[in-house]
Amino acid sequence: MQLPEPVPSAMPRLARTSVLAISFAAMVLLAGLLRQTGEAIGGLLDLTMTDASARALLAQYSPWQRDVHAHATLIYDGLYPLAYGAFFAGLAIRLGGGSARWVAFVMLAGMLTDYAENIVQLLALSGRGDLLGTKTVLTPLKFALTGAAILSTLMIAARAGLRALRL
């Protein structure tokens, strides 16, 4: 089942096939790199939901593990929100039209929360500041916002798929 390509000038750039393909590929690649990094260093702070669990994991890191985590946060997790945000927001707009733009705003809020969490983690990894207490709010909020946007996109995609099958 192939969906027709809308007129490029009428479609937001985020919803274009090329942007969706590139953002999907980047999302998958970066997710794999983050997972591999987490396995190599014994876990990522990104998955800890509280300051206590983040501090416990941070205390277990060697200087090398902190350095690897910081680089992964700067590079991989610096690009990852752009990739998953562009893909899911673009797909929602592509399949749901203008009425689905709210998904992009929810995703943007999730992305901004992810970047705030990254800053907190970089400060802790570098020893320049301890704002890990904010992870108790930031991390669950990041997962809630991005999860809501992803689930909404999947529902929009399911609805679009059903419409296409009825044609």
C-alpha positions as a printed NumPy array, in Angstrom:
array([[  0.   ,   0.   ,   0.   ],
       [  1.609,   3.231,  -1.121],
       [  0.22 ,   6.556,  -0.051],
       [  0.156,   9.234,  -2.734],
       [  2.779,  11.933,  -2.419],
       [  1.02 ,  15.249,  -1.81 ],
       [  2.091,  18.285,  -3.792],
       [  5.491,  19.253,  -2.276],
       [  4.741,  22.959,  -2.175],
       [  1.554,  22.342,  -0.184],
       [  3.169,  19.946,   2.264],
       [  5.285,  21.011,   5.238],
       [  8.912,  19.996,   4.799],
       [  8.723,  17.819,   7.89 ],
       [  6.118,  15.616,   6.188],
       [  8.006,  15.067,   2.918],
       [  9.045,  11.55 ,   2.012],
       [ 12.749,  12.409,   1.933],
       [ 12.64 ,  13.972,   5.417],
       [ 10.678,  11.026,   6.799],
       [ 13.13 ,   8.529,   5.301],
       [ 16.23 ,  10.367,   6.533],
       [ 14.817,  11.   ,  10.003],
       [ 13.72 ,   7.355,  10.32 ],
       [ 17.157,   6.077,   9.305],
       [ 18.86 ,   8.523,  11.676],
       [ 16.492,   7.565,  14.512],
       [ 17.239,   3.854,  14.093],
       [ 20.996,   4.406,  13.781],
       [ 21.205,   6.728,  16.786],
       [ 19.017,   4.444,  18.922],
       [ 21.394,   1.597,  18.122],
       [ 24.448,   3.682,  18.988],
       [ 22.894,   4.802,  22.276],
       [ 21.963,   1.233,  23.159],
       [ 25.461,   0.014,  22.316],
       [ 26.998,   2.798,  24.407],
       [ 24.747,   1.942,  27.344],
       [ 25.774,  -1.703,  27.145],
       [ 29.458,  -0.765,  26.944],
       [ 29.413,   1.443,  30.049],
       [ 26.868,  -0.39 ,  32.191],
       [ 23.798,   1.757,  31.581],
       [ 22.799,   5.279,  30.597],
       [ 21.616,   8.004,  32.931],
       [ 18.821,   8.722,  30.419],
       [ 16.921,   5.68 ,  31.633],
       [ 17.125,   6.478,  35.334],
       [ 13.872,   7.991,  36.566],
       [ 15.001,   9.523,  39.864],
       [ 17.924,  11.485,  41.19 ],
       [ 18.769,   8.644,  43.578],
       [ 19.062,   6.063,  40.804],
       [ 21.008,   8.535,  38.627],
       [ 23.437,   9.275,  41.448],
       [ 23.891,   5.559,  42.168],
       [ 24.7  ,   4.834,  38.512],
       [ 26.98 ,   7.877,  38.262],
       [ 28.906,   6.729,  41.359],
       [ 29.628,   3.399,  39.636],
       [ 31.181,   5.026,  36.556],
       [ 34.916,   5.178,  36.076],
       [ 36.359,   8.371,  34.56 ],
       [ 36.424,   6.572,  31.166],
       [ 32.73 ,   5.642,  31.47 ],
       [ 31.831,   9.232,  32.342],
       [ 33.76 ,  10.464,  29.318],
       [ 32.125,   7.962,  26.969],
       [ 28.683,   8.813,  28.362],
       [ 29.313,  12.546,  27.978],
       [ 30.389,  12.13 ,  24.361],
       [ 27.356,   9.935,  23.605],
       [ 25.094,  12.511,  25.229],
       [ 26.627,  15.346,  23.225],
       [ 26.709,  13.57 ,  19.878],
       [ 24.184,  10.733,  19.742],
       [ 21.639,  12.087,  22.208],
       [ 22.165,  15.567,  20.823],
       [ 20.909,  14.349,  17.434],
       [ 18.459,  11.667,  18.597],
       [ 15.618,  14.026,  19.646],
       [ 15.869,  15.763,  16.278],
       [ 15.615,  12.414,  14.485],
       [ 12.715,  10.899,  16.448],
       [ 10.95 ,  14.258,  16.671],
       [ 11.165,  14.887,  12.938],
       [ 10.041,  11.372,  12.088],
       [  7.014,  11.075,  14.351],
       [  5.863,  14.684,  13.999],
       [  6.355,  14.562,  10.229],
       [  4.532,  11.251,   9.908],
       [  1.608,  12.521,  11.998],
       [  1.299,  15.619,   9.816],
       [  1.727,  13.59 ,   6.632],
       [ -1.012,  11.127,   7.531],
       [ -3.277,  13.299,   9.655],
       [ -3.043,  16.621,   7.864],
       [ -3.25 ,  19.983,   9.546],
       [ -5.412,  18.64 ,  12.351],
       [ -2.461,  16.508,  13.496],
       [ -0.098,  19.45 ,  13.987],
       [ -0.766,  19.287,  17.723],
       [  1.271,  16.048,  17.751],
       [  4.267,  18.034,  16.534],
       [  3.862,  20.488,  19.415],
       [  3.66 ,  17.668,  21.975],
       [  6.735,  16.093,  20.402],
       [  8.57 ,  19.426,  20.474],
       [  7.838,  19.713,  24.197],
       [  9.208,  16.191,  24.671],
       [ 12.317,  17.044,  22.675],
       [ 12.959,  20.19 ,  24.719],
       [ 12.555,  18.166,  27.899],
       [ 15.047,  15.62 ,  26.533],
       [ 17.557,  18.424,  25.882],
       [ 17.043,  19.81 ,  29.393],
       [ 17.713,  16.332,  30.783],
       [ 20.856,  16.088,  28.634],
       [ 22.175,  19.348,  30.074],
       [ 21.56 ,  18.124,  33.612],
       [ 23.365,  14.876,  32.86 ],
       [ 26.311,  16.6  ,  31.164],
       [ 26.758,  18.84 ,  34.198],
       [ 26.78 ,  15.795,  36.471],
       [ 29.071,  13.751,  34.21 ],
       [ 31.588,  16.594,  34.018],
       [ 31.412,  17.299,  37.753],
       [ 30.386,  20.902,  37.071],
       [ 27.035,  20.778,  38.808],
       [ 24.526,  18.516,  40.464],
       [ 21.026,  19.187,  39.217],
       [ 20.16 ,  15.485,  39.146],
       [ 17.21 ,  16.195,  41.44 ],
       [ 15.408,  17.558,  38.381],
       [ 15.523,  14.103,  36.732],
       [ 12.635,  13.076,  38.965],
       [ 10.497,  15.473,  36.901],
       [ 12.401,  15.722,  33.604],
       [ 12.809,  12.051,  32.738],
       [  9.205,  10.936,  33.369],
       [  7.977,  14.102,  31.609],
       [ 10.243,  13.36 ,  28.608],
       [  8.883,   9.823,  28.341],
       [  5.274,  10.955,  28.852],
       [  5.408,  13.671,  26.193],
       [  7.311,  11.689,  23.585],
       [  5.277,   8.57 ,  24.346],
       [  2.009,  10.467,  23.916],
       [  3.198,  11.888,  20.598],
       [  4.39 ,   8.488,  19.368],
       [  1.156,   6.733,  20.384],
       [ -0.883,   9.488,  18.757],
       [  1.152,   9.138,  15.57 ],
       [  0.604,   5.376,  15.574],
       [ -3.144,   5.9  ,  15.997],
       [ -3.158,   8.402,  13.127],
       [ -1.197,   5.907,  11.008],
       [ -3.628,   3.093,  11.853],
       [ -6.571,   5.296,  10.913],
       [ -4.871,   6.292,   7.642],
       [ -4.135,   2.642,   6.902],
       [ -7.761,   1.667,   7.476],
       [ -8.917,   4.503,   5.219],
       [ -6.522,   3.336,   2.508],
       [ -7.809,  -0.246,   2.765],
       [-11.406,   0.919,   2.369],
       [-10.63 ,   2.665,  -0.933]])
